[in-house]
PDB file of C-alpha atoms in Angstrom:
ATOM      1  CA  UNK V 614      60.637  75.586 113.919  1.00 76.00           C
ATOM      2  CA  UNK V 615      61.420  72.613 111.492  1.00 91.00           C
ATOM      3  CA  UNK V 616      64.457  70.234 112.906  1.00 94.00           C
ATOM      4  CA  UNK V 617      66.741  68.685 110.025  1.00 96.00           C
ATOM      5  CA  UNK V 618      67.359  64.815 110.804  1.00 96.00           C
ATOM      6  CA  UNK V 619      70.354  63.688 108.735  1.00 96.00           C
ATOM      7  CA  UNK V 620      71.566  60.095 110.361  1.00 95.00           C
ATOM      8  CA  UNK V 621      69.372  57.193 110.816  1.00 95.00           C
ATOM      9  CA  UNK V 622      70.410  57.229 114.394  1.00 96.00           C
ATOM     10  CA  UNK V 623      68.446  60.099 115.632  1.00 97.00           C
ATOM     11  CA  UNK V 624      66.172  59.124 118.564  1.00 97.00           C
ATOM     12  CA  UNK V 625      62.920  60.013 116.942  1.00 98.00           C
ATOM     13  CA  UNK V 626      63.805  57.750 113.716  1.00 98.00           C
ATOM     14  CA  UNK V 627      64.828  54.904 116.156  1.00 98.00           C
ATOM     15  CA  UNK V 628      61.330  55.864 117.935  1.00 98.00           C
ATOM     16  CA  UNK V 629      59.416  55.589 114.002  1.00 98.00           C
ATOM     17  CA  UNK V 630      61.193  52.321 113.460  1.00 98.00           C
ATOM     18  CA  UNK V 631      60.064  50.974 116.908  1.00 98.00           C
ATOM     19  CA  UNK V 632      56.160  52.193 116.440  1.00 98.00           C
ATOM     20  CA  UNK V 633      56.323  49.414 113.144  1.00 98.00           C
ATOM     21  CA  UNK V 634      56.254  46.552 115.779  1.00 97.00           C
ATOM     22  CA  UNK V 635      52.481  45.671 117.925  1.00 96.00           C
ATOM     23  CA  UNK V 636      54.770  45.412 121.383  1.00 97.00           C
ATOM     24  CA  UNK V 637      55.915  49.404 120.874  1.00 98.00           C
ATOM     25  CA  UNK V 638      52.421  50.718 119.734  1.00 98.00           C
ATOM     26  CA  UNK V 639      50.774  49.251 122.693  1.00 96.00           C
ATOM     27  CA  UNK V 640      53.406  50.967 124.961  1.00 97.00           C
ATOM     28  CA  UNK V 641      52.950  54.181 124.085  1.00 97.00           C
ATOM     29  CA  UNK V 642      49.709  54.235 122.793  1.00 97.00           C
ATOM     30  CA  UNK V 643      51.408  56.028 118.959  1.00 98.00           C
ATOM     31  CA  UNK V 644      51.280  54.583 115.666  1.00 98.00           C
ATOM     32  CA  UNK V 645      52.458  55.805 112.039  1.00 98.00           C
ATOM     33  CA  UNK V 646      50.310  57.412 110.047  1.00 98.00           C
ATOM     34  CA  UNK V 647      51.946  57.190 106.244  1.00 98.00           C
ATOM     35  CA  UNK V 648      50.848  59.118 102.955  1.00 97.00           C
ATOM     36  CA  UNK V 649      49.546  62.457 101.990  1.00 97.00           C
ATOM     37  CA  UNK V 650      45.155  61.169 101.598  1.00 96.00           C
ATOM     38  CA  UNK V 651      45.901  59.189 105.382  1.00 97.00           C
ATOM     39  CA  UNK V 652      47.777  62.486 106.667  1.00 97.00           C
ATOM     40  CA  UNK V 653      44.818  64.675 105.391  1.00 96.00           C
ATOM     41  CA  UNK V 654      42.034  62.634 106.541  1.00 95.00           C
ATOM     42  CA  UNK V 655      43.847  62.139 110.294  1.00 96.00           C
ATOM     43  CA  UNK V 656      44.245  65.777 110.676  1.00 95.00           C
ATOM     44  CA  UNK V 657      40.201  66.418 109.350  1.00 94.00           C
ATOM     45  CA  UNK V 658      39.299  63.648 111.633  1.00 94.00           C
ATOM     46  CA  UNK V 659      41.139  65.414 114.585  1.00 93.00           C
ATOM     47  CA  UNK V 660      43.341  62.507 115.069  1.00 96.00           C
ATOM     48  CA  UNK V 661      46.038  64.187 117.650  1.00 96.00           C
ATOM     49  CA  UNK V 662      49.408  64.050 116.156  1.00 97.00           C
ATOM     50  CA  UNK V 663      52.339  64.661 117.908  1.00 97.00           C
ATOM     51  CA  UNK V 664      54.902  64.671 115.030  1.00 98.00           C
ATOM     52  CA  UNK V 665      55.266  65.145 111.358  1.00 98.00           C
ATOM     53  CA  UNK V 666      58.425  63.734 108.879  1.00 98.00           C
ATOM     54  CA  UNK V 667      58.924  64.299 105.652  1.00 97.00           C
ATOM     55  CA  UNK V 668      61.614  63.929 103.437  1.00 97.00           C
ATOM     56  CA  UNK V 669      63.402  67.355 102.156  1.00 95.00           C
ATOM     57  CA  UNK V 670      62.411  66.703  98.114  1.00 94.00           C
ATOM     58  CA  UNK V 671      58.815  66.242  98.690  1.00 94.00           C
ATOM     59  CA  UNK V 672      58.436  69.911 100.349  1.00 91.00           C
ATOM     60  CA  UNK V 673      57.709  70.827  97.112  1.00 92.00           C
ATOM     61  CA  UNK V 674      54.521  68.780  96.665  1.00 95.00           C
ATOM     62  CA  UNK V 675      51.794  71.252  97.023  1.00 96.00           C
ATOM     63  CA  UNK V 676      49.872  68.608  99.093  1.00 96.00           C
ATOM     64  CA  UNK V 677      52.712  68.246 101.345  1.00 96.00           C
ATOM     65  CA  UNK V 678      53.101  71.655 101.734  1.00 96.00           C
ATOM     66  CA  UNK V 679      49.800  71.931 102.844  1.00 96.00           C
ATOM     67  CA  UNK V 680      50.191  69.574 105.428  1.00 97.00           C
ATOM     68  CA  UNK V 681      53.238  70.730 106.598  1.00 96.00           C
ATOM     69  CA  UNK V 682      51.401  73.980 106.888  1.00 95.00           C
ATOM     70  CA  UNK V 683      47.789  72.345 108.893  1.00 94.00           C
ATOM     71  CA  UNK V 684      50.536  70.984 111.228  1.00 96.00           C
ATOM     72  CA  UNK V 685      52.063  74.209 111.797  1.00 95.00           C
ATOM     73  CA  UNK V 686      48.807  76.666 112.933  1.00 94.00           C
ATOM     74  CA  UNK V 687      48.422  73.307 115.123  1.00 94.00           C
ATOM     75  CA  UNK V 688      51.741  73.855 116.345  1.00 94.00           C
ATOM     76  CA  UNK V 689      52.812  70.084 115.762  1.00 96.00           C
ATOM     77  CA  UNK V 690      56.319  69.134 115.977  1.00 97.00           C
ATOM     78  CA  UNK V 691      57.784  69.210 112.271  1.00 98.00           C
ATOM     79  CA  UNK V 692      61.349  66.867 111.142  1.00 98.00           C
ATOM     80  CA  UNK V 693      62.498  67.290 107.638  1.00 97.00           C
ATOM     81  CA  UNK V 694      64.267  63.718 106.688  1.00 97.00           C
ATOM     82  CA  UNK V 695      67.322  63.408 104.057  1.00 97.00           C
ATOM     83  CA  UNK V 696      67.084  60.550 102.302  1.00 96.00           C
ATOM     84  CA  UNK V 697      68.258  57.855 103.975  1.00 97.00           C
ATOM     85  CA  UNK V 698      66.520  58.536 107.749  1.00 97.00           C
ATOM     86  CA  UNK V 699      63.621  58.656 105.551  1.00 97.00           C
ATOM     87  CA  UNK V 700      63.207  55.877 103.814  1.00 97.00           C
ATOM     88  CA  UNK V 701      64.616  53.734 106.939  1.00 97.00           C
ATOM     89  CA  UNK V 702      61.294  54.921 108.505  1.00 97.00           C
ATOM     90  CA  UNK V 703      59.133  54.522 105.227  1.00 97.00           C
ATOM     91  CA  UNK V 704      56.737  51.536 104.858  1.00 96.00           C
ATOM     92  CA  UNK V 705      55.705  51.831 101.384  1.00 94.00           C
ATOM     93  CA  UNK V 706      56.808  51.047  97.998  1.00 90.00           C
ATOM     94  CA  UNK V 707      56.152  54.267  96.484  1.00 92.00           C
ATOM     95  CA  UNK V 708      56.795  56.642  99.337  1.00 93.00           C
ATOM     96  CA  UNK V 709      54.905  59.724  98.976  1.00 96.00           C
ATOM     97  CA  UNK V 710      57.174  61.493 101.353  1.00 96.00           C
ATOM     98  CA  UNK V 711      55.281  62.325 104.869  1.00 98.00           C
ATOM     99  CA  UNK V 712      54.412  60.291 107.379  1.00 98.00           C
ATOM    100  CA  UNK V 713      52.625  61.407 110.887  1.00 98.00           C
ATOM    101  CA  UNK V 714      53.148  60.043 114.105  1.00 98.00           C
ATOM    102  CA  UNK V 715      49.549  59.547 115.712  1.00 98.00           C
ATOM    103  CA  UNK V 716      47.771  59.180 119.309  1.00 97.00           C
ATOM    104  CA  UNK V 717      45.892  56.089 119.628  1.00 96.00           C
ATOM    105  CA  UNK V 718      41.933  57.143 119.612  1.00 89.00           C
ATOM    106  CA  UNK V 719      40.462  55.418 123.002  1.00 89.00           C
ATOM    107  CA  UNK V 720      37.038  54.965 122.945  1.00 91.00           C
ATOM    108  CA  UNK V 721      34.214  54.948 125.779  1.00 89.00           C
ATOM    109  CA  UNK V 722      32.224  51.489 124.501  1.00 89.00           C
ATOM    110  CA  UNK V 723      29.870  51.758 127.439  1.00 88.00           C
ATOM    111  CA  UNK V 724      28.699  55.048 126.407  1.00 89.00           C
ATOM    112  CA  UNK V 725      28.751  54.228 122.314  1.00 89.00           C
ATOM    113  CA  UNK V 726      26.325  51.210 123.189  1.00 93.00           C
ATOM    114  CA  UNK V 727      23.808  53.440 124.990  1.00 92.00           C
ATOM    115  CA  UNK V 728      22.516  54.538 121.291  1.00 92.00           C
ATOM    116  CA  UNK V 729      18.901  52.916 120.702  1.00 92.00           C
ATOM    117  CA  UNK V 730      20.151  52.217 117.511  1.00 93.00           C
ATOM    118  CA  UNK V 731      23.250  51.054 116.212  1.00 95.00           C
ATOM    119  CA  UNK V 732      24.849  48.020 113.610  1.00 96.00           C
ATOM    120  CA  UNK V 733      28.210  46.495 114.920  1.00 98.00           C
ATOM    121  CA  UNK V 734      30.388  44.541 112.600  1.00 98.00           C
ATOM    122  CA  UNK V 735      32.350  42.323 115.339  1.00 98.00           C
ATOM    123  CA  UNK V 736      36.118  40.229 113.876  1.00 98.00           C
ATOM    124  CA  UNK V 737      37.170  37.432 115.783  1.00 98.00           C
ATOM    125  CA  UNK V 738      40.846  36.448 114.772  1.00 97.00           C
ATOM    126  CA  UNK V 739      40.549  37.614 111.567  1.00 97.00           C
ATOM    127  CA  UNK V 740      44.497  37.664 110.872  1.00 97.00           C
ATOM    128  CA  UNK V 741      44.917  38.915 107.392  1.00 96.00           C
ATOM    129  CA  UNK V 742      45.415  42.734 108.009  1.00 97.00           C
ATOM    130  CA  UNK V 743      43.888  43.337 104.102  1.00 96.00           C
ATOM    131  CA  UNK V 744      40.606  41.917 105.424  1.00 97.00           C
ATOM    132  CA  UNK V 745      40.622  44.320 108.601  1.00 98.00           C
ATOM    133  CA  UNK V 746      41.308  47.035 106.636  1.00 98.00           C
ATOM    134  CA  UNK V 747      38.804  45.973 103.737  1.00 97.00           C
ATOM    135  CA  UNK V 748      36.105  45.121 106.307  1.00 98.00           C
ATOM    136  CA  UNK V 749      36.623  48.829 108.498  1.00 98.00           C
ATOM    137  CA  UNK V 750      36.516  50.663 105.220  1.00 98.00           C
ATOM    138  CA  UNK V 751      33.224  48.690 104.195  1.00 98.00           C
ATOM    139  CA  UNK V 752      31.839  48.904 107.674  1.00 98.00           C
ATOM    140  CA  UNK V 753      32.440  52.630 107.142  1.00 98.00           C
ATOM    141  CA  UNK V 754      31.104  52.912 103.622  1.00 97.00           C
ATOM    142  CA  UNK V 755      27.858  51.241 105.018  1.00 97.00           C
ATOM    143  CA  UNK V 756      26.928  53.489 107.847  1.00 96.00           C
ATOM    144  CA  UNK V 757      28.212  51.154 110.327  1.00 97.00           C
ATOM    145  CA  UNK V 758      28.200  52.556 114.185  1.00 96.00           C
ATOM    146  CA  UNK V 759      31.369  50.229 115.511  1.00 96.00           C
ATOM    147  CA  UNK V 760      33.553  47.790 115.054  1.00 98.00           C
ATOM    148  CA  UNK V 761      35.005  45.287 117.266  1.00 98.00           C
ATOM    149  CA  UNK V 762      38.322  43.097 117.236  1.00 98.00           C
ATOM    150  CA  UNK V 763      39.137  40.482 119.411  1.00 97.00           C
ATOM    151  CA  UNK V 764      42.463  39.295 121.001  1.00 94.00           C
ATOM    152  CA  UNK V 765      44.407  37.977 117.943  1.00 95.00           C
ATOM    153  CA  UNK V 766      43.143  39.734 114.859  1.00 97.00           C
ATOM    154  CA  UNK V 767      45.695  41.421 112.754  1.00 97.00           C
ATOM    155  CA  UNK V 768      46.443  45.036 114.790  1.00 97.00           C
ATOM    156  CA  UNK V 769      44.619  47.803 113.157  1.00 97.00           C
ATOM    157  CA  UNK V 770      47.602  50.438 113.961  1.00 98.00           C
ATOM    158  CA  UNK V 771      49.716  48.515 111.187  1.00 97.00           C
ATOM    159  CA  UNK V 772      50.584  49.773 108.735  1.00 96.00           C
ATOM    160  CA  UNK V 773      49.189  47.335 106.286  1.00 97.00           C
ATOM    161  CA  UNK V 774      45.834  47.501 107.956  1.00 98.00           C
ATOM    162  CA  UNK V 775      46.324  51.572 107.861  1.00 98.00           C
ATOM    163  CA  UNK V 776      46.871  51.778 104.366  1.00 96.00           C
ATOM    164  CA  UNK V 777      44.001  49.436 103.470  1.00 96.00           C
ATOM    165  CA  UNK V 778      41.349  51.110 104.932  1.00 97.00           C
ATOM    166  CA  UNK V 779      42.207  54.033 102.875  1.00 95.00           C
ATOM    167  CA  UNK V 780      41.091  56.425 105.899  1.00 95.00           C
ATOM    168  CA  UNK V 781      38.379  54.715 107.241  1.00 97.00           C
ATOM    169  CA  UNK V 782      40.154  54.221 110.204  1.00 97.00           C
ATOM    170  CA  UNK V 783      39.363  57.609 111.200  1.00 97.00           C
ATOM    171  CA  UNK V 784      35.658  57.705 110.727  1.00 96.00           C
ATOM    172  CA  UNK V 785      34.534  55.056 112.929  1.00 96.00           C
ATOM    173  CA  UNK V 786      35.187  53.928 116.404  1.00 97.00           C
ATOM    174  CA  UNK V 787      37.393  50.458 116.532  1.00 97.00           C
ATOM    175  CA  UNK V 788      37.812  49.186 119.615  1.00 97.00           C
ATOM    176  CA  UNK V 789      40.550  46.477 120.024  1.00 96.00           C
ATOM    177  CA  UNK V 790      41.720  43.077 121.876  1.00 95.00           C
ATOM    178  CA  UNK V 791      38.080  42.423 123.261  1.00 95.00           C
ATOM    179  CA  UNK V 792      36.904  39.216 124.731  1.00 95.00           C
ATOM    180  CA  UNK V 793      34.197  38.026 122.819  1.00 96.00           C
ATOM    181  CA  UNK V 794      32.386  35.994 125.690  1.00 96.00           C
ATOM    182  CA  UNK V 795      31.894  39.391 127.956  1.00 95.00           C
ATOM    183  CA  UNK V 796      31.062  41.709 124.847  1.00 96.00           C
ATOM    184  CA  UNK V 797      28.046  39.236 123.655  1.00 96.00           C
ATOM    185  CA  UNK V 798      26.850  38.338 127.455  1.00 95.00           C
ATOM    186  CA  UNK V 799      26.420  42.395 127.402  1.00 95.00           C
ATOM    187  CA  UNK V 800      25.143  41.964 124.411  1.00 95.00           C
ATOM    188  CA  UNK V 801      22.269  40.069 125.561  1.00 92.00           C
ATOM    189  CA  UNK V 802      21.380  42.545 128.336  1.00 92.00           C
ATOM    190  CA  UNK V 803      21.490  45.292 126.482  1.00 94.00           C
ATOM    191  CA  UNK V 804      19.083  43.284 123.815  1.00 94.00           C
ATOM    192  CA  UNK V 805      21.325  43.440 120.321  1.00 96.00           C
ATOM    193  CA  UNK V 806      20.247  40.728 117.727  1.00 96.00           C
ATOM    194  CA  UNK V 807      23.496  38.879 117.338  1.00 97.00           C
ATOM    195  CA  UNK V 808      24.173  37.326 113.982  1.00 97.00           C
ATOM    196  CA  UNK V 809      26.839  34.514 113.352  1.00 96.00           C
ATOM    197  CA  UNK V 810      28.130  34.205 109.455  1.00 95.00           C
ATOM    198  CA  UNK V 811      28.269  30.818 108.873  1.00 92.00           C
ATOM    199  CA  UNK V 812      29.628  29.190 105.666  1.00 86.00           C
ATOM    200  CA  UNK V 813      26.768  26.979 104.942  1.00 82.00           C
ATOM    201  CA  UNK V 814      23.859  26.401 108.081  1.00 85.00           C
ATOM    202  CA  UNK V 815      21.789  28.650 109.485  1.00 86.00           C
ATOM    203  CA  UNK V 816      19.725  31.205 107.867  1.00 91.00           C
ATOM    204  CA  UNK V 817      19.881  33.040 104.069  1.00 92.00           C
ATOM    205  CA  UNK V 818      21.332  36.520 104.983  1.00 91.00           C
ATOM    206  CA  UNK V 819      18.825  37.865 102.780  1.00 92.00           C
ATOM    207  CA  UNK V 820      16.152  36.339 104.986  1.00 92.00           C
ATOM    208  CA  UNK V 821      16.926  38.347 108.360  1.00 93.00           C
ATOM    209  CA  UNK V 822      14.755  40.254 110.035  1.00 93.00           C
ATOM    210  CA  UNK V 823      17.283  42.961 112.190  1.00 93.00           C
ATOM    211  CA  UNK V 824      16.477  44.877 115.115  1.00 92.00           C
ATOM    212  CA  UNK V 825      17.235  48.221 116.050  1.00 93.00           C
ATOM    213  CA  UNK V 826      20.238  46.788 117.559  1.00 96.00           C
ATOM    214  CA  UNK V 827      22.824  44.657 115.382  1.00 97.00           C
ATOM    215  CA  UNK V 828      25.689  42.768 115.784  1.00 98.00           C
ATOM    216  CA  UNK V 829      27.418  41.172 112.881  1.00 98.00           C
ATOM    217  CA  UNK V 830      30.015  38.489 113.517  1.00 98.00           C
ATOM    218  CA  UNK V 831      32.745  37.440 111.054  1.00 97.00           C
ATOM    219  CA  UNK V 832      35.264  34.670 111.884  1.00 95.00           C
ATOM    220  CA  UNK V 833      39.477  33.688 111.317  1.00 95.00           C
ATOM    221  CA  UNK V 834      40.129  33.321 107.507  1.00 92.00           C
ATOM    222  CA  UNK V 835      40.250  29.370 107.967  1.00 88.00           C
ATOM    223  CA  UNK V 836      38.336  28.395 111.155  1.00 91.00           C
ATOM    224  CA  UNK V 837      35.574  30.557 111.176  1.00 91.00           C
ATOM    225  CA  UNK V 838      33.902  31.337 114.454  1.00 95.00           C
ATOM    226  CA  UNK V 839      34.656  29.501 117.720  1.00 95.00           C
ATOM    227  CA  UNK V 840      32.286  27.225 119.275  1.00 94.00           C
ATOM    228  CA  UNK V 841      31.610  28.237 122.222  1.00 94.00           C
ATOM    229  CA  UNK V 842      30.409  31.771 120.089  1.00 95.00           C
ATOM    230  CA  UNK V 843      28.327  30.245 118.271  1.00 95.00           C
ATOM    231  CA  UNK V 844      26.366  28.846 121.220  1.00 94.00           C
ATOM    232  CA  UNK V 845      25.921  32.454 122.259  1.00 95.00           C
ATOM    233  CA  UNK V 846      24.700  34.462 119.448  1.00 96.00           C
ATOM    234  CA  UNK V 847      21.322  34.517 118.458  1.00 95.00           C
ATOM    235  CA  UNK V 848      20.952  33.411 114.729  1.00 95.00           C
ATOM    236  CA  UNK V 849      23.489  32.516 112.285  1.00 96.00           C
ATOM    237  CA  UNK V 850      23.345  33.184 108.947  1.00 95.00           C
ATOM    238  CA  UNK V 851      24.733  32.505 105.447  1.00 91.00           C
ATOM    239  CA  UNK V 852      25.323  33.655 102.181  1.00 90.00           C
ATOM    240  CA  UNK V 853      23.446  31.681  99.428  1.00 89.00           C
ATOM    241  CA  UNK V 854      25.925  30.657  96.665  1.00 86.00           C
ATOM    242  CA  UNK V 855      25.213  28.789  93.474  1.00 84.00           C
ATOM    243  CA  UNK V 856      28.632  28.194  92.210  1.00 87.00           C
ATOM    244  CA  UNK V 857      31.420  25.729  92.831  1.00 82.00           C
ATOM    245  CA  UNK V 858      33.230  27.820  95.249  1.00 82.00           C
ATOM    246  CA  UNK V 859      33.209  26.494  98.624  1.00 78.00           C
ATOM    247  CA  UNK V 860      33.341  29.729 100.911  1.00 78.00           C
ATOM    248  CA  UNK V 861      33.645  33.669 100.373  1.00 86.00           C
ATOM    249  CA  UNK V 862      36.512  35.426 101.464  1.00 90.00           C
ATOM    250  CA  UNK V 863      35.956  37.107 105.189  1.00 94.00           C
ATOM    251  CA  UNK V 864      36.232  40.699 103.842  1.00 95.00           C
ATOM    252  CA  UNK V 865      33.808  39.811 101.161  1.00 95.00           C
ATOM    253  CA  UNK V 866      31.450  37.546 103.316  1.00 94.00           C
ATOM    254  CA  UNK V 867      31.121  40.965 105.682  1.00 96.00           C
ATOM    255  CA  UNK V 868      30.996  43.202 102.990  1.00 97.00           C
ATOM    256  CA  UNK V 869      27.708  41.331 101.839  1.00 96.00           C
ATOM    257  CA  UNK V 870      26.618  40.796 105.542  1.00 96.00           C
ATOM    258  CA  UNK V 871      27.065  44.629 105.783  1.00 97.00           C
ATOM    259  CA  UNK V 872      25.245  45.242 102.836  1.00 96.00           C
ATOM    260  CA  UNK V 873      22.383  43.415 103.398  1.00 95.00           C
ATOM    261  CA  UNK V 874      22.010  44.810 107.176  1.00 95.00           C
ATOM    262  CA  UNK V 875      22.532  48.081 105.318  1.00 96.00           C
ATOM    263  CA  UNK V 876      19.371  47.767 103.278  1.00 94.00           C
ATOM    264  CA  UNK V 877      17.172  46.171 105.185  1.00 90.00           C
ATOM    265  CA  UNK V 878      17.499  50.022 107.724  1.00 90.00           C
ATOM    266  CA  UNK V 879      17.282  51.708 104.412  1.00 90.00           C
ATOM    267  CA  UNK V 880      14.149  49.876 103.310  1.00 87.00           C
ATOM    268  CA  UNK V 881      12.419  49.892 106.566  1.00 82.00           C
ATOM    269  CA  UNK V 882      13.469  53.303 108.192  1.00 73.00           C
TER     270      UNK V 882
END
């Protein structure tokens, strides 16, 4: 059965409005899930859902209908939004008219590092949720295994970060908030070639040598990575540039990283 919401002041709007803040999200473990491609590829990715909204005019978008319809047979909880509820909720310029209401995905890292082969793409404070986003969908786009944020990076369950990943979000486990210092003394047990990008020292990216086991580091958009990991990691690494520009953006500077780690599998599989 589809409920009508009317008023803005209906408790699941007030709930929507509260999942756009970090604090909320955390709390109950549910994040928003706008836009008919991120809808589709949540529900194909078996993301759980718990609720759809959409607003009454777009029920006659075919691709909304279809949604509307997945979430039915799944027996999801289904709101139709007037207009103002709606777009009190809505976090996009052009709203496409649905959004989802989504269960955190929690991930079991100790079993995902048990693979004997895998290529991690690790973020420490990187704040600017368009290079999250960029940097999960590359990550994903290369055949990456995981990714890794640490405390302070820009939340992936934003909607910003959401939308910028353009679904790749859903195809790749991302595990959150992790300290850096226990993940690469782990990472040294468990044998996985650590690589620090550097801006200008170290080694030319395109000279590495990876192992079976790879973990790519990327630093904050200013400071790049922290001292004390760089004294843990086992190489660092830069990209070779021949023009005036001082340093690559991070979402670039991983997408090469990526790239390159990419290959080298491909080249030597």
């Amino acid at each position: 059965m589809i409920q009508v919401i009317a008023s803005c002041q209906n408790k699941i709007i007030k709930h929507c409005k509260s999942l756009q803040t970090k604090k909320y999200r955390d709390s109950t473990n549910e994040f928003l899930i706008e836009g008919i491609k991120l809808l589709k590829e949540a529900i194909e990715s078996n993301v759980k859902l718990t609720a759809l909204l959409y607003h009454n005019e777009a029920a006659k978008d075919r691709d909304v209908q279809s949604i509307i319809k997945m979430c039915m047979e799944k027996n999801i909880v289904i709101y139709e939004l007037h207009e103002k509820p709606y777009m009190d909720i809505s976090e996009t310029k052009t709203p496409q008219g649905v959004i989802g209401i989504g269960k955190k995905i929690d991930y079991n890292v100790n079993k995902l590092l048990r693979s004997n082969r895998f290529n991690i793409i690790i973020m420490e404070q990187v704040q600017d949720p368009g290079n999250v986003g960029t940097i999960i969908r590359t990550a994903d786009a290369f055949g990456f295994d995981m990714v890794f944020l640490s405390k302070g990076c820009a939340d992936v369950y934003s909607g910003k970060v959401i939308r910028s990943t353009m679904g790749s979000i859903f195809h790749i486990p991302i595990i959150t908030d992790v300290s850096l210092e226990s993940l690469l003394k782990k990472f040294i047990d468990l044998e996985v070639y650590t690589i620090a990008a550097t801006p200008h020292t170290g080694l030319s990216c395109y000279d590495i040598e990876y192992g079976d086991r790879n973990a790519i580091i990327i630093g904050n958009e200013s400071k790049g990575l922290s001292s004390n990991i760089m004294d843990m990691v086992k190489i660092k690494a830069n990209i070779p540039m021949v023009g005036m520009a001082e340093s690559l953006n991070a979402g670039i500077a991983a997408a090469i990283m990526m790239y390159e780690a990419t290959r080298y599998k491909l080249k030597h599989r």
